[in-house]
Amino acid sequence: MPIATLDVRSRNRQEFIPMTSELQRAVETNGWMEGALLVFNPHTTAGLTINEGADPDVKRDMLVALSRLIPERGDYHHAEGNSDAHLKASLMGSSVTLPVVNGRLKLGTWQAIYFCEFDGPRSRQVQLTFLQADSSR
Amino acid sequence: MPIATLDVRSRNRQEFIPMTSELQRAVETNGWMEGALLVFNPHTTAGLTINEGADPDVKRDMLVALSRLIPERGDYHHAEGNSDAHLKASLMGSSVTLPVVNGRLKLGTWQAIYFCEFDGPRSRQVQLTFLQADSSR
Amino acid sequence: MPIATLDVRSRNRQEFIPMTSELQRAVETNGWMEGALLVFNPHTTAGLTINEGADPDVKRDMLVALSRLIPERGDYHHAEGNSDAHLKASLMGSSVTLPVVNGRLKLGTWQAIYFCEFDGPRSRQVQLTFLQADSSR
């Protein structure tokens, strides 16, 4: 099947949650071999990004700098009080697309895939779609 | 045919224009069933994003906060006076990729797809490419 | 083969390097005809974006405005001193996906594809994956 879902649980209002090993496992479980994995986030106050996975200070620095740019409180009209989370979600993006070669996510040495929570804690879910590489040659 | 186009007309300099129902209609018209829809924006002062579609204050707040970060006037060299629009376009991104299951865009409950105009009003067009999901199993 | 790589060499700490003609050449060399080209950046202090290619002032203005938003020096914890580069990389994004029609990248008139270096000079490499368009009809 080309479609699957993956659950994510956030524990703080803002948090970058690593998903790389769960995604690699999903690729193996589903027998996806050659192509690209579309990871799609169906929530409007969360995003997805790829960045360094080795030093946790990187995600800390990214979240602090993002929140300095887009404060939680400001001249917002949206009554739910999470307008900052909506904009941060769009800045990170709603999906990542990852090359898969011989059943392995083809990431760089330092890369990790992060679920970007901006209005947690919440139970979240991402959708996985496997796209076929061209096999005509 | 895996390719189609869709026209968009903006009425203001900056505007988030919802495209969800037009995109769903294009999926149906073209008989696209299982895979992913690549929506690609060929313009350099506009972008595409996915965010909340229910409360119009969300897109208002996003545009106001973006323009506070990247003002229209500033220390820019580009003579056309729309450097802010170019950067905003890259921050939102030039494409969105959407899962399609059984002929339906598989969006989250609150998600809408927006054409992000940053230098209108203009006549714009987006390109649609349908990518096949893996059907090997 | 649906997979290839392309080398990029940056000469400055921050730089937008045009890759459009190299990418078009790779599409031709590999005989990719109808679908989408996923260009994936495996580095965590660089990104990819699409923006105007005609006036070099556009990329200059984008880099200056980005660095005003996210200064190189700040309240960062990451010891390598390149936290700004990590955030800029995520703001631009780790990949671009480009429609390919009849063996040609289907870009807008003014669009160029840029490798966004934020922590150079370095030797970099991007990964190309060709995704098949739906050919069921």
Coordinates of C-alpha atoms in Angstrom, one line a residue:
Chain A
M1 CA 0.0 0.0 0.0
P2 CA 1.4 3.5 -0.9
I3 CA -0.3 5.1 2.2
A4 CA 0.3 4.9 5.9
T5 CA 0.1 7.2 9.0
L6 CA 2.4 7.8 12.0
D7 CA 1.4 9.1 15.4
V8 CA 3.3 11.9 17.2
R9 CA 2.8 13.1 20.7
S10 CA 4.1 16.5 21.8
R11 CA 4.7 17.4 25.5
N12 CA 5.3 21.2 25.3
R13 CA 3.8 24.2 23.5
Q14 CA 6.8 24.3 21.2
E15 CA 9.0 21.4 20.4
F16 CA 10.9 19.8 17.5
I17 CA 10.3 16.0 17.7
P18 CA 12.7 13.7 15.8
M19 CA 10.9 11.2 13.5
T20 CA 13.7 9.8 11.5
S21 CA 13.8 6.3 12.9
E22 CA 10.0 5.9 12.9
L23 CA 10.0 7.0 9.2
Q24 CA 12.8 4.6 8.3
R25 CA 10.8 1.8 10.0
A26 CA 7.7 2.7 8.1
V27 CA 9.6 2.5 4.8
E28 CA 10.8 -1.0 5.7
T29 CA 7.4 -2.2 7.0
N30 CA 5.8 -1.1 3.8
G31 CA 8.5 -2.5 1.5
W32 CA 9.1 0.8 -0.2
M33 CA 12.3 0.5 -2.2
E34 CA 13.0 3.2 -4.9
G35 CA 11.4 6.6 -5.0
A36 CA 10.5 9.4 -2.6
L37 CA 8.6 9.5 0.7
L38 CA 6.1 12.4 1.0
V39 CA 5.6 13.1 4.7
F40 CA 2.5 15.3 5.0
N41 CA 1.4 17.2 8.2
P42 CA -2.4 17.7 8.2
H43 CA -2.3 20.2 11.2
T44 CA -2.3 24.0 10.9
T45 CA -0.2 24.8 14.0
A46 CA 2.6 22.4 13.3
G47 CA 5.1 21.9 10.5
L48 CA 7.9 19.6 9.3
T49 CA 11.5 20.3 8.7
I50 CA 14.9 18.7 8.2
N51 CA 17.9 19.9 10.2
E52 CA 20.8 18.8 12.4
G53 CA 20.0 15.8 14.7
A54 CA 23.4 15.5 16.6
D55 CA 23.4 18.5 18.9
P56 CA 20.1 19.3 20.7
D57 CA 21.2 22.9 21.0
V58 CA 20.5 23.4 17.3
K59 CA 16.8 22.8 17.7
R60 CA 16.7 24.9 20.9
D61 CA 18.4 27.8 19.0
M62 CA 16.0 27.5 16.1
L63 CA 13.0 27.6 18.3
V64 CA 14.3 30.5 20.4
A65 CA 15.2 32.5 17.2
L66 CA 11.8 31.7 15.6
S67 CA 10.0 32.9 18.7
R68 CA 12.0 36.1 18.8
L69 CA 10.9 36.8 15.2
I70 CA 7.2 35.8 15.8
P71 CA 6.2 36.3 19.4
E72 CA 3.3 34.4 20.9
R73 CA 1.6 37.7 21.9
G74 CA 1.2 40.6 19.5
D75 CA -1.3 42.5 17.3
Y76 CA -3.2 39.4 16.3
H77 CA -7.0 39.2 15.5
H78 CA -7.4 35.4 15.6
A79 CA -9.3 34.7 18.8
E80 CA -7.6 31.4 19.6
G81 CA -4.3 33.1 20.6
N82 CA -2.1 30.9 18.4
S83 CA -1.5 33.1 15.4
D84 CA 2.2 32.8 16.0
A85 CA 1.9 29.0 15.6
H86 CA 0.1 29.3 12.3
L87 CA 2.8 31.5 10.8
K88 CA 5.7 29.4 12.2
A89 CA 4.0 26.3 10.7
S90 CA 3.9 27.9 7.2
L91 CA 7.6 29.0 7.5
M92 CA 8.7 25.4 8.3
G93 CA 6.3 24.0 5.7
S94 CA 3.6 21.3 5.6
S95 CA 5.6 18.5 4.1
V96 CA 9.0 17.1 3.5
T97 CA 9.9 14.8 0.6
L98 CA 12.7 12.4 1.1
P99 CA 14.7 10.3 -1.5
V100 CA 14.5 6.5 -0.8
V101 CA 17.1 4.3 -2.3
N102 CA 17.1 0.5 -1.9
G103 CA 14.6 0.8 1.0
R104 CA 16.7 3.4 2.9
L105 CA 15.9 7.1 3.5
K106 CA 18.8 8.8 1.8
L107 CA 19.5 11.6 4.3
G108 CA 22.7 13.5 4.8
T109 CA 25.0 12.5 7.7
W110 CA 23.8 15.1 10.1
Q111 CA 20.1 15.3 9.0
A112 CA 17.1 14.4 11.2
I113 CA 13.5 14.8 10.3
Y114 CA 11.6 16.9 12.8
F115 CA 7.9 17.3 13.6
C116 CA 7.6 21.0 14.5
E117 CA 5.0 21.5 17.3
F118 CA 4.0 25.1 17.8
D119 CA 0.8 24.8 19.8
G120 CA 1.1 21.7 21.9
P121 CA 0.9 19.6 23.9
R122 CA -1.2 17.6 21.5
S123 CA -1.7 14.2 19.8
R124 CA -0.7 14.6 16.2
Q125 CA -0.5 12.4 13.1
V126 CA 1.4 12.6 9.8
Q127 CA 0.5 11.0 6.5
L128 CA 3.0 9.0 4.5
T129 CA 2.7 8.6 0.7
F130 CA 5.3 6.7 -1.3
L131 CA 6.0 8.0 -4.8
Q132 CA 7.4 5.8 -7.5
A133 CA 10.7 6.7 -9.1
D134 CA 10.8 6.6 -12.8
S135 CA 11.7 3.0 -13.9
S136 CA 11.4 3.5 -17.6
R137 CA 15.2 3.1 -18.2
Chain B
M1 CA -2.8 13.6 -18.8
P2 CA -0.6 14.2 -15.8
I3 CA -0.4 18.0 -16.3
A4 CA -2.9 20.8 -16.0
T5 CA -2.9 24.6 -15.2
L6 CA -5.2 26.7 -13.0
D7 CA -5.7 30.4 -13.2
V8 CA -5.6 32.7 -10.1
R9 CA -6.6 36.4 -10.0
S10 CA -5.3 38.6 -7.2
R11 CA -7.0 41.9 -6.3
N12 CA -4.6 43.4 -3.7
R13 CA -0.8 43.8 -3.4
Q14 CA -0.8 41.1 -0.7
E15 CA -3.4 38.4 -0.4
F16 CA -3.8 34.7 0.5
I17 CA -6.3 33.3 -2.0
P18 CA -7.9 29.9 -1.2
M19 CA -7.5 27.3 -4.0
T20 CA -8.7 24.1 -2.3
S21 CA -12.0 23.6 -4.1
E22 CA -10.5 24.4 -7.5
L23 CA -7.7 21.9 -6.9
Q24 CA -10.1 19.2 -5.7
R25 CA -12.1 19.8 -8.9
A26 CA -9.0 19.5 -11.1
V27 CA -8.2 16.2 -9.4
E28 CA -11.7 14.9 -10.3
T29 CA -11.7 16.3 -13.8
N30 CA -8.4 14.6 -14.6
G31 CA -9.3 11.3 -13.0
W32 CA -6.3 11.4 -10.7
M33 CA -6.9 8.6 -8.0
E34 CA -3.9 7.5 -5.9
G35 CA -0.7 9.5 -5.5
A36 CA 0.3 13.1 -4.8
L37 CA -0.6 16.4 -6.5
L38 CA 2.4 18.8 -7.0
V39 CA 1.0 22.3 -7.2
F40 CA 3.9 24.5 -8.6
N41 CA 3.9 28.3 -8.7
P42 CA 6.0 29.7 -11.6
H43 CA 6.0 33.3 -10.3
T44 CA 8.8 34.9 -8.3
T45 CA 6.8 37.3 -6.2
A46 CA 4.1 34.8 -5.1
G47 CA 4.2 31.5 -3.1
L48 CA 2.0 28.6 -2.0
T49 CA 1.2 27.5 1.5
I50 CA -1.2 25.4 3.5
N51 CA -2.8 26.8 6.7
E52 CA -6.1 27.3 8.4
G53 CA -9.1 27.9 6.2
A54 CA -11.9 28.5 8.8
D55 CA -11.1 31.9 10.4
P56 CA -10.1 34.6 7.9
D57 CA -8.2 36.3 10.8
V58 CA -5.5 33.6 10.5
K59 CA -4.4 34.7 7.0
R60 CA -4.8 38.4 8.0
D61 CA -2.5 37.8 11.1
M62 CA 0.0 35.8 9.0
L63 CA 0.2 38.6 6.4
V64 CA 0.6 41.4 9.0
A65 CA 3.3 39.5 10.9
L66 CA 5.2 38.7 7.6
S67 CA 5.1 42.3 6.6
R68 CA 6.4 43.4 10.0
L69 CA 9.3 41.1 9.6
I70 CA 10.0 42.1 5.9
P71 CA 8.8 45.6 5.2
E72 CA 8.0 46.8 1.7
R73 CA 10.5 49.6 2.0
G74 CA 14.0 49.0 3.2
D75 CA 17.7 48.9 2.3
Y76 CA 17.0 47.1 -1.0
H77 CA 18.9 47.4 -4.3
H78 CA 16.5 45.7 -6.7
A79 CA 15.0 48.6 -8.7
E80 CA 11.5 47.2 -9.0
G81 CA 10.7 47.9 -5.4
N82 CA 9.3 44.5 -4.6
S83 CA 12.3 42.8 -2.9
D84 CA 10.1 42.1 0.1
A85 CA 7.8 40.1 -2.2
H86 CA 10.6 38.0 -3.5
L87 CA 11.8 37.0 0.1
K88 CA 8.2 36.4 1.3
A89 CA 7.7 34.1 -1.7
S90 CA 10.8 32.0 -0.8
L91 CA 9.7 31.8 2.8
M92 CA 6.3 30.4 1.9
G93 CA 7.8 28.2 -0.9
S94 CA 7.2 27.6 -4.6
S95 CA 5.2 24.4 -4.3
V96 CA 3.0 22.3 -2.1
T97 CA 2.6 18.5 -2.5
L98 CA -0.6 17.0 -1.4
P99 CA -1.6 13.3 -0.9
V100 CA -4.5 12.1 -3.0
V101 CA -6.4 9.0 -1.9
N102 CA -9.2 7.6 -4.0
G103 CA -9.5 10.8 -6.0
R104 CA -9.7 13.1 -2.9
L105 CA -7.1 15.6 -1.6
K106 CA -6.2 14.2 1.8
L107 CA -6.1 17.4 3.8
G108 CA -6.5 17.9 7.5
T109 CA -9.9 19.2 8.8
W110 CA -8.8 22.8 9.1
Q111 CA -6.4 23.0 6.2
A112 CA -6.8 25.2 3.1
I113 CA -4.4 25.6 0.2
Y114 CA -3.5 29.3 -0.3
F115 CA -2.0 31.1 -3.3
C116 CA 0.2 33.7 -1.6
E117 CA 0.2 36.9 -3.6
F118 CA 2.9 39.4 -2.5
D119 CA 3.1 41.8 -5.5
G120 CA -0.5 42.0 -6.9
P121 CA -2.9 42.7 -8.2
R122 CA -2.0 40.3 -11.1
S123 CA -3.2 37.4 -13.2
R124 CA -1.4 34.3 -12.1
Q125 CA -1.3 30.6 -13.0
V126 CA -0.2 27.5 -11.2
Q127 CA 0.9 24.2 -12.7
L128 CA -0.4 20.8 -11.6
T129 CA 1.5 17.6 -11.9
F130 CA 0.1 14.3 -10.7
L131 CA 2.7 11.9 -9.3
Q132 CA 1.9 8.2 -9.2
A133 CA 1.9 6.3 -5.9
D134 CA 3.9 3.1 -5.8
S135 CA 1.6 0.3 -6.9
S136 CA 4.2 -2.5 -6.9
R137 CA 2.5 -4.2 -3.9
Chain C
M1 CA 18.3 5.4 -13.4
P2 CA 16.0 7.6 -11.3
I3 CA 18.9 8.8 -9.1
A4 CA 21.8 11.2 -9.7
T5 CA 24.0 13.7 -7.8
L6 CA 25.3 17.1 -8.6
D7 CA 28.2 18.9 -7.1
V8 CA 28.1 22.5 -5.9
R9 CA 31.0 24.7 -4.7
S10 CA 30.4 27.8 -2.6
R11 CA 33.0 30.6 -2.3
N12 CA 31.5 32.7 0.5
R13 CA 29.8 32.2 3.9
Q14 CA 26.5 33.1 2.4
E15 CA 25.6 32.8 -1.2
F16 CA 22.8 31.9 -3.6
I17 CA 24.2 29.7 -6.3
P18 CA 22.2 29.2 -9.5
M19 CA 21.8 25.6 -10.5
T20 CA 19.1 25.8 -13.3
S21 CA 21.3 24.9 -16.3
E22 CA 23.1 22.1 -14.5
L23 CA 19.7 20.6 -13.4
Q24 CA 18.3 20.9 -17.0
R25 CA 21.4 19.1 -18.3
A26 CA 20.9 16.3 -15.7
V27 CA 17.3 15.9 -16.9
E28 CA 18.6 15.5 -20.4
T29 CA 21.5 13.2 -19.6
N30 CA 19.3 10.9 -17.7
G31 CA 16.5 10.8 -20.3
W32 CA 13.8 12.0 -17.8
M33 CA 10.7 13.0 -19.8
E34 CA 7.4 13.4 -17.9
G35 CA 7.1 13.8 -14.1
A36 CA 8.8 15.8 -11.4
L37 CA 12.4 16.3 -10.4
L38 CA 13.0 16.2 -6.6
V39 CA 16.2 18.1 -5.8
F40 CA 17.2 17.2 -2.2
N41 CA 19.9 19.0 -0.2
P42 CA 21.5 16.6 2.4
H43 CA 23.3 19.4 4.3
T44 CA 22.0 21.1 7.5
T45 CA 23.4 24.6 7.0
A46 CA 22.3 25.1 3.3
G47 CA 18.9 25.1 1.6
L48 CA 17.3 25.3 -1.8
T49 CA 14.9 27.8 -3.2
I50 CA 13.4 29.1 -6.4
N51 CA 13.4 32.9 -7.1
E52 CA 14.2 35.5 -9.7
G53 CA 17.3 34.8 -11.8
A54 CA 17.5 37.9 -14.0
D55 CA 18.6 40.7 -11.6
P56 CA 21.4 39.7 -9.1
D57 CA 20.2 42.4 -6.7
V58 CA 17.2 40.1 -5.9
K59 CA 19.4 37.4 -4.3
R60 CA 21.5 40.1 -2.6
D61 CA 18.4 41.8 -1.1
M62 CA 17.1 38.4 0.0
L63 CA 20.4 37.5 1.8
V64 CA 20.7 40.9 3.4
A65 CA 17.1 40.8 4.7
L66 CA 17.4 37.2 5.9
S67 CA 20.6 38.2 7.9
R68 CA 18.9 41.2 9.4
L69 CA 16.2 38.8 10.7
I70 CA 18.6 36.1 11.9
P71 CA 22.0 37.6 12.8
E72 CA 25.1 35.4 12.8
R73 CA 25.8 36.4 16.4
G74 CA 23.1 36.1 19.1
D75 CA 21.9 34.2 22.1
Y76 CA 22.8 30.8 20.7
H77 CA 23.9 27.7 22.6
H78 CA 25.1 25.6 19.7
A79 CA 28.9 25.7 20.0
E80 CA 29.8 25.7 16.3
G81 CA 28.6 29.3 15.9
N82 CA 26.4 28.6 12.9
S83 CA 22.9 28.5 14.4
D84 CA 21.8 31.3 12.1
A85 CA 22.7 29.0 9.2
H86 CA 20.6 26.1 10.5
L87 CA 17.5 28.3 10.9
K88 CA 18.0 30.0 7.5
A89 CA 18.3 26.5 5.9
S90 CA 15.0 25.4 7.4
L91 CA 13.3 28.7 6.3
M92 CA 14.4 28.1 2.7
G93 CA 13.7 24.4 2.8
S94 CA 15.6 21.2 2.2
S95 CA 14.2 20.4 -1.3
V96 CA 12.5 21.8 -4.4
T97 CA 10.2 19.7 -6.6
L98 CA 10.0 20.8 -10.3
P99 CA 7.6 19.8 -13.0
V100 CA 9.3 18.2 -16.0
V101 CA 7.4 18.2 -19.3
N102 CA 8.8 16.5 -22.5
G103 CA 12.3 16.5 -21.0
R104 CA 12.3 20.2 -19.9
L105 CA 12.1 21.7 -16.5
K106 CA 8.8 23.7 -16.6
L107 CA 9.9 26.8 -14.8
G108 CA 8.4 30.3 -15.0
T109 CA 10.1 32.9 -17.2
W110 CA 11.9 34.6 -14.3
Q111 CA 12.6 31.6 -12.1
A112 CA 16.0 30.2 -11.3
I113 CA 16.8 27.4 -8.9
Y114 CA 19.3 28.4 -6.2
F115 CA 21.5 26.4 -3.8
C116 CA 21.4 28.5 -0.7
E117 CA 24.8 28.4 1.1
F118 CA 24.6 29.8 4.7
D119 CA 27.9 28.4 6.2
G120 CA 30.4 28.3 3.4
P121 CA 32.7 28.2 1.7
R122 CA 32.2 24.4 1.3
S123 CA 32.0 21.6 -1.2
R124 CA 28.4 20.5 -1.4
Q125 CA 26.3 18.0 -3.3
V126 CA 22.6 17.7 -4.0
Q127 CA 20.6 14.5 -4.8
L128 CA 18.3 14.2 -7.8
T129 CA 15.3 11.8 -7.8
F130 CA 13.0 11.6 -10.8
L131 CA 9.3 10.9 -10.0
Q132 CA 7.0 9.4 -12.5
A133 CA 3.9 11.3 -13.6
D134 CA 0.7 9.3 -13.7
S135 CA 0.5 7.6 -17.1
S136 CA -2.7 5.6 -16.4
R137 CA -4.8 7.7 -18.8

